[in-house]
Amino acid sequence: MSVDPPFGGQDGHRPTRDGALYADGRNAIRPRAERVEHGAEIRGERTIRVDACVVGTGAGGAPVAKELAEGGMSVAMLEEGERFTTDDFNARPRDMLARLYRDAGQVATLGNVPVIMPLGRSVAGSTLINSGTCFRTPDPVLEMWGERFGLDDMGPAELDPFFRRVERIQNVVQVPPEYAGRNALVVKRGADALGWSGDFIYRNVRGCVGSGICTFGCPTSAKQHVGLTYVPLAWDAGATTYTGCRARRIEVDGGRVRAVEATTAGGGRLRVECDLAVVACGAIGTPLLLQAQRLGGESGELGRNLSIHPATGVRADFDEEIDMAKGVPQSYFIDEFADEGIMFEGAAGPPDYSAMSLPFSGDRHRELMLRWVNQSQFGVMVSDLSRGSVRRRGSLVQIRYDLNREDTATFKRAIELLCELYWAAGARAVYPPIAGLPELRDGELTRVREHDLRPGELTLLAFHPLGTARADARAGSGVVDGNLKVRGTENLYLADGSVVPSSIGVNPQITIMALATRLAFHLLGAAAPHDEPEPEAMARPRITRPHALSA
Ligand SMILES: Cc1cc2nc3c(=O)[nH]c(=O)nc-3n(C[C@H](O)[C@H](O)[C@H](O)COP(=O)(O)OP(=O)(O)OC[C@H]3O[C@@H](n4cnc5c(N)ncnc54)[C@H](O)[C@@H]3O)c2cc1C
Ligand code: SF4
């Protein structure tokens, strides 16, 4: 296949061999049939009977459904949201937020700083709207889980075959420089000048053309959300997806799940009788479902221990043209400060999204938007020591999270470092995300350094909620045991971000998929897939010790 990168030649980069792999979409997974039942068409009562009922079709639910179905089980996948394809995407963030995101992307925490927490709500869950960044769980974090939570069976060697299987199915490939976009290359220039470690990100794609809109529906189906990989593979193995079906009740008798009941978009009721139930509604949805059924409460930890990997971004203005709408939005990372809990990752995107988040109004907002093609933006995520909680109060979901003193100090250091990087890259103005300090000129860092930062002055988002039903192999601790079984039940398991016991310092989708795959192999009584190919290379951030030990 000939490679015709839209941004070839930027900063002297020539198309690479990996560019060919990255841009080749010919090995996309194509199911023999789409086995989808629409909840909107289920208006009365319907009962089905399967071996396994999987609730939620995101990073955790889809892999477990596919593996169980391939292992010979009959599987029903319940999903509250709908199924979307490229026909539903128009590359306009305002429309796509309303269509693809839970509550139009406005889920937020309560606490000493409001944190916007975007979540998916469709077949593929949050993977439909994520950036496609792939990191394995850092080894020191897995080793810490062994020491702190007794999860010795989740060490780097034990999880390696499952990581390899996920990386093969998801087609994890490194972004070639010619697709990275000028935003990443400008930041790389700054990092190189300062001698900071970083690299182009590994992503799950097949046929990416660098169209710059990953989080609002990939227009080419290049980004391998699980609705393009695991869900079709599950269909081919006989599983059926029920869209528009919200699980509301788990019927348990003597510790055994007998059935899962869902209300349907058509106003009906679907009853799934099963021998086994796997809940994978995400770190916010799973504790809410379990709390409503009074399940998983033995350790008193359900809904607690929420880590969110809070994020913010610094903007900068350059004399040169950058055009953040071109290239892969999240294509470069800097791990120089990963041991301090600081990961810098790209955060580019289209202009209307920037317009919504610029910290200015009126004429100043207009002036900056007129210079949008000259602007760069880069993100920082902090591996948090703060912990929050999730629970329902009446009809409202309350996500409580206070950013503690240590994490606030880490943000201050990270923002100062990113400002320093932008000066090293040649910026003419830098905009830190701190209320009251909106604009810096002439290489200034002192005002950031001397600022007594309070959490409420930060503009924060969080894309990685984890830990609200954390795994712990020690007796009496954790909502699930080391095999992800809900304590106090015999056949109810969890397979999503809720079981991840600590902040992991990197983007979590590969961690969640690997743990879900391991769970399915355990349920099937199958040996780990040691014959999976070893990837030629894999992004391994320079994390030598875990920053975030759980409180
Ligand atoms: C904008 C954005 C960008 C991101 N970028 C990255 C990235 O680049 N790399 C990375 O590793 N991670 C990224 N993430 C995070 C990653 O996508 C999530 O960590 C991961 O998808 C979580 O998997 P999960 O299975 O826990 O939940 P989800 O993937 O969110 O799936 C949960 C599913 O359960 C469904 N559900 C909930 N309740 C019910 C119910 N009662 N009945 C039926 N269905 C229900 C939901 O509708 C949803 O589809 C990003 C997230 C966002 C929002
Ligand atoms: S950059 Fe464009 S083509 Fe590539 S994964 Fe993102 S949205 Fe899809």
Coordinates of C-alpha atoms and ligand atoms in Angstrom, one line a residue:
M1 CA 0.0 0.0 0.0
S2 CA 1.4 3.4 -0.8
V3 CA 1.5 5.9 2.1
D4 CA 0.4 9.4 1.4
P5 CA 0.6 11.1 4.8
P6 CA -1.3 14.4 4.8
F7 CA 1.5 16.0 6.8
G8 CA 4.5 14.4 5.2
G9 CA 7.7 16.3 5.3
Q10 CA 6.9 18.3 8.4
D11 CA 10.0 19.4 10.2
G12 CA 12.0 17.2 7.8
H13 CA 10.2 14.0 8.7
R14 CA 9.9 11.5 5.9
P15 CA 7.2 8.8 5.6
T16 CA 8.4 5.8 7.7
R17 CA 7.9 2.0 7.4
D18 CA 5.7 2.2 10.4
G19 CA 3.7 4.9 8.6
A20 CA 2.6 2.2 6.2
L21 CA 1.6 -0.1 9.0
Y22 CA -0.2 2.7 10.8
A23 CA -2.1 3.9 7.7
D24 CA -3.1 0.4 6.5
G25 CA -6.7 -0.3 7.2
R26 CA -7.0 -3.5 5.2
N27 CA -6.8 -5.8 8.2
A28 CA -9.9 -4.3 9.8
I29 CA -12.2 -6.8 11.5
R30 CA -15.4 -7.5 9.5
P31 CA -18.1 -9.5 11.2
R32 CA -20.1 -12.1 9.2
A33 CA -23.3 -10.7 10.7
E34 CA -24.3 -7.9 13.0
R35 CA -26.1 -9.6 15.9
V36 CA -27.8 -6.5 17.4
E37 CA -31.2 -6.4 19.1
H38 CA -32.5 -2.8 19.6
G39 CA -34.1 -2.1 23.0
A40 CA -36.3 0.5 21.3
E41 CA -38.1 -2.4 19.6
I42 CA -38.6 -4.3 22.9
R43 CA -41.9 -2.8 24.2
G44 CA -43.4 -5.6 26.3
E45 CA -41.7 -8.3 28.4
R46 CA -39.1 -10.5 26.9
T47 CA -37.1 -13.3 28.6
I48 CA -34.0 -14.9 27.2
R49 CA -31.7 -17.6 28.7
V50 CA -27.9 -17.6 28.2
D51 CA -24.8 -18.9 29.9
A52 CA -23.3 -15.5 30.6
C53 CA -24.9 -12.0 30.8
V54 CA -22.4 -9.2 30.3
V55 CA -23.6 -5.7 31.3
G56 CA -21.8 -2.8 29.6
T57 CA -19.9 -3.0 26.3
G58 CA -16.9 -0.8 26.9
A59 CA -13.2 -1.5 27.5
G60 CA -14.0 -4.2 30.0
G61 CA -17.3 -5.7 28.9
A62 CA -16.6 -6.2 25.2
P63 CA -13.4 -8.3 25.7
V64 CA -14.9 -10.5 28.4
A65 CA -18.0 -11.1 26.1
K66 CA -15.8 -12.0 23.1
E67 CA -13.6 -14.4 25.0
L68 CA -16.5 -16.1 26.8
A69 CA -18.4 -16.5 23.5
E70 CA -15.3 -17.9 21.7
G71 CA -14.8 -20.3 24.7
G72 CA -18.2 -21.8 23.9
M73 CA -20.6 -19.9 26.1
S74 CA -23.9 -18.3 24.9
V75 CA -23.5 -14.6 25.8
A76 CA -25.9 -11.6 25.9
M77 CA -24.3 -8.2 26.1
L78 CA -26.6 -5.5 27.6
E79 CA -25.8 -1.9 26.7
E80 CA -27.7 1.2 28.0
G81 CA -26.6 3.3 25.0
E82 CA -27.1 2.9 21.2
R83 CA -24.7 1.7 18.6
F84 CA -23.1 4.4 16.4
T85 CA -21.2 4.1 13.1
T86 CA -19.4 6.6 10.9
D87 CA -22.8 7.6 9.4
D88 CA -23.6 9.1 12.8
F89 CA -20.5 11.3 13.0
N90 CA -20.2 14.8 11.6
A91 CA -16.9 16.0 13.2
R92 CA -18.7 18.8 15.0
P93 CA -17.8 18.6 18.8
R94 CA -21.0 20.3 19.9
D95 CA -23.2 17.7 18.1
M96 CA -21.0 14.8 19.0
L97 CA -20.9 15.6 22.7
A98 CA -24.7 15.5 22.9
R99 CA -24.9 12.3 20.9
L100 CA -21.9 10.1 22.0
Y101 CA -21.2 11.3 25.6
R102 CA -23.2 10.5 28.8
D103 CA -25.1 13.7 29.8
A104 CA -23.6 15.5 26.8
G105 CA -20.1 15.4 28.4
Q106 CA -21.2 17.3 31.4
V107 CA -20.8 14.8 34.2
A108 CA -18.9 16.6 37.0
T109 CA -17.5 16.0 40.4
L110 CA -18.5 17.9 43.6
G111 CA -15.7 19.1 45.8
N112 CA -13.1 21.8 46.3
V113 CA -12.6 22.0 42.5
P114 CA -15.3 21.0 39.9
V115 CA -13.8 18.3 37.6
I116 CA -15.6 17.6 34.3
M117 CA -15.6 13.8 33.8
P118 CA -16.5 12.8 30.2
L119 CA -17.9 9.3 29.9
G120 CA -19.1 7.2 27.0
R121 CA -22.6 5.8 26.7
S122 CA -22.9 3.6 23.7
V123 CA -21.8 0.3 22.3
A124 CA -18.0 0.4 22.9
G125 CA -18.5 2.7 26.0
S126 CA -15.8 5.3 26.5
T127 CA -13.5 3.6 23.9
L128 CA -15.8 5.1 21.2
I129 CA -14.8 8.6 22.3
N130 CA -11.3 8.1 23.6
S131 CA -8.0 9.1 22.1
G132 CA -6.7 5.7 21.3
T133 CA -3.6 6.0 23.5
C134 CA -2.2 2.6 24.6
F135 CA 0.1 1.9 27.6
R136 CA 0.5 -1.2 29.5
T137 CA 0.2 -0.9 33.3
P138 CA 3.7 0.1 34.5
D139 CA 5.5 -2.9 36.1
P140 CA 6.2 -1.1 39.4
V141 CA 2.4 -0.4 39.7
L142 CA 1.6 -4.1 39.2
E143 CA 4.3 -5.0 41.7
M144 CA 2.8 -2.5 44.2
W145 CA -0.6 -4.2 43.8
G146 CA 1.0 -7.5 44.9
E147 CA 2.5 -5.9 48.0
R148 CA -0.4 -3.7 48.9
F149 CA -3.5 -5.7 47.8
G150 CA -2.2 -9.3 47.7
L151 CA -2.7 -9.4 43.9
D152 CA 0.4 -11.4 43.3
D153 CA -1.3 -13.2 40.3
M154 CA -1.5 -9.8 38.5
G155 CA 2.3 -9.3 38.2
P156 CA 4.0 -8.2 35.0
A157 CA 4.8 -11.8 34.0
E158 CA 1.4 -13.2 34.7
L159 CA -0.4 -10.4 32.8
D160 CA 2.1 -10.4 29.8
P161 CA 0.2 -12.9 27.7
F162 CA -3.1 -11.0 28.2
F163 CA -1.5 -7.7 27.3
R164 CA -0.1 -9.3 24.1
R165 CA -3.5 -10.7 23.2
V166 CA -5.1 -7.3 23.7
E167 CA -2.4 -5.5 21.7
R168 CA -2.8 -7.9 18.8
I169 CA -6.6 -7.6 18.6
Q170 CA -6.5 -3.9 19.1
N171 CA -3.6 -3.5 16.6
V172 CA -1.5 -1.3 18.8
V173 CA 1.0 0.6 16.6
Q174 CA 3.3 3.7 17.2
V175 CA 2.3 7.0 15.6
P176 CA 4.8 7.8 12.9
P177 CA 6.1 11.4 13.0
E178 CA 4.5 12.3 9.7
Y179 CA 1.0 11.7 11.3
A180 CA 1.7 13.2 14.6
G181 CA 0.7 16.8 13.7
R182 CA 2.6 20.0 14.1
N183 CA 1.3 20.5 17.7
A184 CA 3.2 17.4 18.8
L185 CA 6.3 18.3 16.8
V186 CA 6.5 21.7 18.4
V187 CA 6.2 20.2 21.9
K188 CA 8.8 17.6 21.0
R189 CA 11.2 20.4 19.9
G190 CA 10.8 22.0 23.4
A191 CA 11.3 18.7 25.2
D192 CA 14.4 17.9 23.1
A193 CA 15.8 21.3 23.8
L194 CA 15.4 20.6 27.6
G195 CA 16.7 17.0 27.3
W196 CA 13.4 15.5 28.5
S197 CA 12.4 12.0 27.8
G198 CA 9.4 11.4 25.5
D199 CA 8.2 9.5 22.5
F200 CA 5.5 9.1 19.9
I201 CA 2.4 7.4 21.4
Y202 CA 1.3 3.8 20.7
R203 CA -2.3 3.7 19.6
N204 CA -5.0 1.2 18.5
V205 CA -5.6 2.0 14.9
R206 CA -6.1 0.4 11.5
G207 CA -5.8 3.0 8.7
C208 CA -5.5 6.3 10.5
V209 CA -5.2 9.3 8.3
G210 CA -4.6 11.9 11.0
S211 CA -7.9 13.6 10.7
G212 CA -7.6 15.0 14.2
I213 CA -11.1 14.3 15.7
C214 CA -10.7 11.0 17.6
T215 CA -12.7 12.0 20.7
F216 CA -15.8 13.0 18.6
G217 CA -16.2 9.9 16.4
C218 CA -13.4 8.7 14.1
P219 CA -14.7 9.4 10.6
T220 CA -12.7 6.6 9.0
S221 CA -13.3 3.8 11.6
A222 CA -9.5 3.8 12.0
K223 CA -9.5 4.2 15.7
Q224 CA -10.1 0.7 17.0
H225 CA -12.7 1.2 19.7
V226 CA -14.0 -2.1 21.0
G227 CA -17.2 -1.7 18.9
L228 CA -15.0 -2.4 15.8
T229 CA -12.9 -5.2 17.4
Y230 CA -14.2 -7.2 20.3
V231 CA -17.9 -6.7 19.8
P232 CA -17.9 -8.0 16.1
L233 CA -15.6 -10.9 17.2
A234 CA -18.2 -11.7 19.9
W235 CA -21.0 -11.6 17.3
D236 CA -19.0 -14.0 15.2
A237 CA -18.8 -16.4 18.1
G238 CA -22.6 -16.2 18.6
A239 CA -23.0 -13.4 21.2
T240 CA -25.8 -10.9 20.8
T241 CA -25.7 -7.2 21.8
Y242 CA -28.9 -5.6 23.2
T243 CA -28.7 -1.9 22.8
G244 CA -30.9 0.6 24.6
C245 CA -31.1 -1.8 27.5
R246 CA -30.3 -0.5 31.0
A247 CA -29.7 -3.1 33.7
R248 CA -31.6 -2.1 36.8
R249 CA -31.9 -5.3 38.8
I250 CA -29.7 -8.3 39.5
E251 CA -31.8 -11.1 40.9
V252 CA -29.8 -13.1 43.5
D253 CA -30.9 -16.2 45.3
G254 CA -28.7 -17.7 48.0
G255 CA -25.6 -15.8 46.7
R256 CA -26.2 -16.9 43.1
V257 CA -27.2 -14.6 40.4
R258 CA -30.3 -16.0 38.6
A259 CA -31.1 -13.2 36.2
V260 CA -30.4 -9.6 35.2
E261 CA -33.3 -7.4 34.4
A262 CA -33.1 -4.3 32.1
T263 CA -35.5 -1.6 31.1
T264 CA -35.5 -1.0 27.4
A265 CA -35.6 2.2 25.3
G266 CA -38.9 1.0 24.0
G267 CA -40.4 1.1 27.5
G268 CA -40.3 -2.7 27.9
R269 CA -38.4 -5.1 30.1
L270 CA -35.7 -7.6 29.2
R271 CA -35.0 -10.4 31.6
V272 CA -31.8 -12.3 31.0
E273 CA -31.6 -15.6 32.9
C274 CA -28.0 -16.7 33.2
D275 CA -25.5 -18.9 35.0
L276 CA -23.0 -16.2 35.2
A277 CA -23.1 -12.3 35.3
V278 CA -20.3 -9.9 34.6
V279 CA -20.9 -6.3 35.3
A280 CA -18.8 -3.8 33.4
C281 CA -20.7 -0.5 33.6
G282 CA -17.5 1.5 34.3
A283 CA -16.1 3.0 37.5
I284 CA -19.1 5.2 37.9
G285 CA -21.9 2.9 36.7
T286 CA -20.9 -0.3 38.4
P287 CA -20.9 0.9 42.0
L288 CA -24.3 2.5 41.4
L289 CA -25.8 -0.7 40.0
L290 CA -24.4 -2.8 42.9
Q291 CA -25.4 -0.3 45.6
A292 CA -29.0 -0.4 44.3
Q293 CA -29.0 -4.2 44.8
R294 CA -27.1 -4.1 48.1
L295 CA -24.4 -6.3 46.6
G296 CA -20.7 -6.0 47.1
G297 CA -21.0 -4.1 50.3
E298 CA -19.2 -6.5 52.6
S299 CA -15.9 -4.6 52.8
G300 CA -17.5 -1.2 53.1
E301 CA -15.4 -0.1 50.1
L302 CA -18.0 -0.1 47.4
G303 CA -18.2 3.4 45.7
R304 CA -15.1 4.6 47.6
N305 CA -11.4 4.8 46.6
L306 CA -12.2 6.7 43.3
S307 CA -9.1 7.9 41.6
I308 CA -9.6 10.0 38.5
H309 CA -6.1 10.9 37.0
P310 CA -7.1 14.6 36.8
A311 CA -5.9 16.5 33.8
T312 CA -5.4 20.1 32.6
G313 CA -3.7 21.7 29.6
V314 CA -1.4 24.7 28.9
R315 CA -1.8 26.7 25.7
A316 CA 0.8 28.7 23.9
D317 CA 0.9 31.1 21.0
F318 CA 3.6 30.9 18.3
D319 CA 4.7 32.9 15.3
E320 CA 4.6 29.8 13.1
E321 CA 1.5 28.0 11.9
I322 CA 0.5 24.9 14.0
D323 CA -3.1 24.1 13.1
M324 CA -4.1 21.7 15.8
A325 CA -6.9 20.3 13.7
K326 CA -4.4 18.4 11.5
G327 CA -2.7 15.2 12.7
V328 CA -3.4 12.8 15.5
P329 CA -4.5 14.9 18.5
Q330 CA -2.8 12.8 21.1
S331 CA 0.4 11.6 19.5
Y332 CA 3.3 12.4 21.8
F333 CA 4.1 11.9 25.5
I334 CA 6.7 13.1 27.9
D335 CA 7.5 10.8 30.8
E336 CA 10.5 12.7 32.2
F337 CA 8.6 13.4 35.4
A338 CA 6.5 10.2 35.5
D339 CA 8.0 9.1 38.9
E340 CA 6.6 12.3 40.3
G341 CA 3.1 11.3 39.0
I342 CA 3.3 13.7 36.1
M343 CA 2.6 12.6 32.5
F344 CA 2.4 15.1 29.6
E345 CA 0.3 14.0 26.7
G346 CA -0.9 15.8 23.6
A347 CA -4.3 17.4 23.6
A348 CA -5.0 19.0 20.3
G349 CA -8.3 19.1 18.4
P350 CA -10.6 21.2 16.3
P351 CA -11.1 25.0 16.8
D352 CA -14.7 24.9 18.1
Y353 CA -13.6 22.8 21.0
S354 CA -10.9 25.3 21.9
A355 CA -13.4 28.1 21.6
M356 CA -15.5 26.5 24.4
S357 CA -12.6 26.2 26.8
L358 CA -10.5 29.4 26.3
P359 CA -10.2 31.3 29.6
F360 CA -11.2 34.6 28.0
S361 CA -14.3 36.3 26.7
G362 CA -15.3 39.2 24.4
D363 CA -12.7 40.9 22.3
R364 CA -9.8 38.9 23.9
H365 CA -11.5 35.7 23.1
R366 CA -12.1 36.8 19.5
E367 CA -8.5 38.0 19.1
L368 CA -7.2 34.6 20.3
M369 CA -9.5 32.6 18.1
L370 CA -8.4 34.6 15.1
R371 CA -4.9 33.4 15.9
W372 CA -6.0 29.8 16.5
V373 CA -3.8 28.3 13.8
N374 CA -0.8 29.7 15.6
Q375 CA -1.8 28.1 18.9
S376 CA -0.6 24.9 20.6
Q377 CA -2.0 23.0 23.5
F378 CA -0.6 20.2 25.6
G379 CA -2.1 18.2 28.4
V380 CA -0.9 17.0 31.8
M381 CA -2.3 14.2 33.9
V382 CA -1.5 13.8 37.6
S383 CA -1.4 10.3 39.1
D384 CA -3.6 11.2 42.0
L385 CA -3.2 10.5 45.8
S386 CA -6.7 12.1 46.4
R387 CA -9.6 9.7 46.5
G388 CA -13.3 10.3 45.9
S389 CA -16.6 8.5 46.1
V390 CA -19.7 7.6 44.0
R391 CA -23.2 7.2 45.3
R392 CA -26.8 7.9 44.4
R393 CA -28.7 10.4 46.5
G394 CA -32.4 10.2 45.5
S395 CA -32.5 10.5 41.7
L396 CA -29.1 12.3 41.6
V397 CA -25.6 10.7 41.2
Q398 CA -23.1 12.3 43.5
I399 CA -19.4 12.0 42.6
R400 CA -17.5 13.6 45.4
Y401 CA -13.8 14.4 44.9
D402 CA -11.5 16.9 46.7
L403 CA -8.0 17.5 45.3
N404 CA -5.6 17.2 48.2
R405 CA -2.6 19.3 49.0
E406 CA 0.0 17.0 47.4
D407 CA -1.9 16.7 44.1
T408 CA -2.4 20.5 44.0
A409 CA 1.4 20.9 44.5
T410 CA 2.0 18.4 41.7
F411 CA -0.3 20.3 39.4
K412 CA 1.6 23.5 40.1
R413 CA 4.9 21.9 39.3
A414 CA 3.5 20.3 36.2
I415 CA 2.1 23.6 34.9
E416 CA 5.4 25.4 35.6
L417 CA 7.3 22.6 33.7
L418 CA 4.9 22.8 30.7
C419 CA 5.3 26.6 30.6
E420 CA 9.1 26.1 30.6
L421 CA 8.8 23.7 27.8
Y422 CA 6.8 26.1 25.7
W423 CA 9.4 28.9 26.2
A424 CA 12.1 26.4 25.1
A425 CA 10.0 25.6 22.0
G426 CA 9.9 29.3 21.1
A427 CA 6.4 30.4 22.2
R428 CA 5.6 34.2 22.2
A429 CA 2.9 33.8 24.9
V430 CA 1.9 31.1 27.3
Y431 CA -1.5 30.6 28.9
P432 CA -1.4 28.5 32.2
P433 CA -4.8 27.1 33.3
I434 CA -4.8 29.0 36.6
A435 CA -7.6 31.6 37.2
G436 CA -6.1 35.0 37.7
L437 CA -2.9 34.1 35.8
P438 CA -4.2 33.8 32.3
E439 CA -1.3 35.0 30.2
L440 CA 2.5 35.0 30.5
R441 CA 5.1 36.8 28.2
D442 CA 8.8 36.9 27.7
G443 CA 9.8 33.6 29.2
E444 CA 8.2 34.4 32.6
L445 CA 7.9 31.6 35.1
T446 CA 8.1 33.5 38.4
R447 CA 4.4 34.3 38.7
V448 CA 3.5 30.6 38.4
R449 CA 6.4 29.6 40.7
E450 CA 5.4 32.1 43.4
H451 CA 1.7 31.6 43.1
D452 CA 0.0 30.1 46.1
L453 CA -2.2 27.7 44.1
R454 CA -5.6 26.7 45.4
P455 CA -7.5 23.7 43.9
G456 CA -10.5 25.9 42.9
E457 CA -8.2 28.0 40.6
L458 CA -7.5 25.1 38.3
T459 CA -9.5 24.1 35.3
L460 CA -9.6 20.3 35.5
L461 CA -11.0 17.4 33.5
A462 CA -10.7 13.6 34.2
F463 CA -10.9 10.8 31.7
H464 CA -9.7 7.9 33.8
P465 CA -12.0 7.1 36.7
L466 CA -10.9 3.9 38.5
G467 CA -11.1 1.9 41.7
T468 CA -14.7 2.2 43.1
A469 CA -15.0 -1.6 43.4
R470 CA -11.3 -2.3 43.8
A471 CA -9.8 -5.8 43.7
D472 CA -8.0 -7.0 46.8
A473 CA -7.0 -10.6 47.4
R474 CA -6.7 -10.3 51.2
A475 CA -9.6 -11.7 53.1
G476 CA -12.2 -9.1 54.1
S477 CA -10.8 -6.4 51.9
G478 CA -11.9 -5.2 48.5
V479 CA -15.2 -5.3 46.7
V480 CA -13.9 -8.1 44.5
D481 CA -11.3 -10.8 45.2
G482 CA -8.2 -11.5 43.2
N483 CA -10.4 -13.3 40.5
L484 CA -12.7 -10.2 40.3
K485 CA -15.6 -12.1 41.9
V486 CA -17.9 -9.9 44.0
R487 CA -17.5 -10.9 47.6
G488 CA -20.5 -12.6 49.1
T489 CA -21.7 -14.0 45.7
E490 CA -20.9 -17.1 43.8
N491 CA -21.2 -16.1 40.2
L492 CA -21.1 -12.3 39.9
Y493 CA -17.9 -10.8 38.5
L494 CA -16.8 -7.3 37.6
A495 CA -14.7 -6.4 34.6
D496 CA -14.1 -2.7 34.2
G497 CA -12.2 0.3 35.6
S498 CA -13.9 -0.1 38.9
V499 CA -11.7 -3.1 39.9
V500 CA -8.4 -1.3 39.2
P501 CA -7.1 -0.8 42.7
S502 CA -5.0 2.3 42.3
S503 CA -4.2 5.2 40.1
I504 CA -1.8 3.7 37.5
G505 CA -0.1 6.9 36.1
V506 CA -1.0 6.1 32.5
N507 CA -4.1 5.8 30.3
P508 CA -6.0 2.7 31.5
Q509 CA -7.9 1.1 28.5
I510 CA -5.2 -1.6 27.9
T511 CA -5.1 -2.4 31.7
I512 CA -8.9 -2.8 31.8
M513 CA -8.9 -4.9 28.6
A514 CA -6.1 -7.2 29.9
L515 CA -7.8 -7.7 33.3
A516 CA -11.1 -8.5 31.5
T517 CA -9.4 -11.0 29.2
R518 CA -7.7 -12.6 32.2
L519 CA -11.1 -12.9 33.9
A520 CA -12.7 -14.6 30.9
F521 CA -9.8 -17.2 30.7
H522 CA -10.3 -17.8 34.5
L523 CA -14.1 -18.3 34.0
L524 CA -13.4 -20.7 31.1
G525 CA -10.8 -22.6 33.1
A526 CA -8.3 -22.0 30.3
A527 CA -4.6 -21.5 30.5
A528 CA -3.1 -18.1 29.8
P529 CA -2.5 -17.6 26.0
H530 CA 1.3 -17.9 26.0
D531 CA 1.4 -18.3 22.2
E532 CA 0.4 -14.7 21.6
P533 CA 3.1 -12.8 19.5
E534 CA 5.5 -10.5 21.3
P535 CA 5.0 -7.0 20.0
E536 CA 8.1 -5.6 18.2
A537 CA 8.1 -2.6 20.5
M538 CA 5.8 -1.3 23.2
A539 CA 5.5 2.1 24.9
R540 CA 7.0 1.7 28.4
P541 CA 6.9 5.0 30.2
R542 CA 9.8 5.7 32.6
I543 CA 8.0 4.9 35.8
T544 CA 10.4 3.3 38.2
R545 CA 8.2 3.5 41.3
P546 CA 4.5 3.9 41.8
H547 CA 3.6 7.5 42.7
A548 CA 0.1 6.8 43.9
L549 CA -0.1 4.3 46.8
S550 CA -3.8 3.9 47.7
A551 CA -4.8 5.5 51.0
Ligands
LIG1 C1 -12.6 11.6 26.1 C2 -11.9 10.4 26.6 C3 -10.6 10.1 26.1 C4 -9.9 9.0 26.6 N1 -8.7 8.6 26.1 C5 -8.1 7.5 26.5 C6 -6.9 7.0 25.8 O1 -6.4 7.7 24.9 N2 -6.4 5.9 26.2 C7 -6.9 5.2 27.3 O2 -6.3 4.2 27.7 N3 -8.0 5.5 27.9 C8 -8.6 6.7 27.5 N4 -9.8 7.0 28.1 C9 -10.4 6.2 29.1 C10 -10.9 4.8 28.7 O3 -11.6 5.0 27.5 C11 -11.7 4.2 29.8 O4 -10.8 4.1 30.9 C12 -12.3 2.9 29.5 O5 -13.1 2.9 28.3 C13 -13.2 2.5 30.7 O6 -13.7 1.2 30.4 P1 -14.9 0.6 31.3 O7 -15.2 -0.7 30.8 O8 -14.5 0.8 32.7 O9 -16.1 1.6 31.0 P2 -16.7 2.2 29.7 O10 -15.8 2.0 28.5 O11 -17.1 3.6 29.9 O12 -18.0 1.3 29.4 C14 -19.1 1.2 30.3 C15 -20.3 0.9 29.5 O13 -21.4 0.5 30.4 C16 -22.6 1.1 30.0 N5 -23.5 1.1 31.1 C17 -23.4 1.8 32.3 N6 -24.4 1.5 33.1 C18 -25.2 0.6 32.5 C19 -26.3 -0.2 32.8 N7 -26.9 0.0 34.0 N8 -26.9 -1.1 31.9 C20 -26.3 -1.3 30.7 N9 -25.1 -0.6 30.3 C21 -24.6 0.3 31.2 C22 -22.2 2.5 29.5 O14 -23.2 3.0 28.7 C23 -20.9 2.2 28.8 O15 -21.1 1.9 27.4 C24 -10.5 8.1 27.6 C25 -11.8 8.4 28.1 C26 -12.5 9.5 27.6 C27 -13.9 9.8 28.1
SF4_2 S1 -6.6 10.9 13.8 FE1 -8.5 10.8 12.6 S2 -8.3 8.9 11.4 FE2 -6.8 8.8 13.0 S3 -7.9 7.7 14.7 FE3 -8.2 9.9 15.1 S4 -10.1 10.4 14.1 FE4 -9.5 8.4 13.3

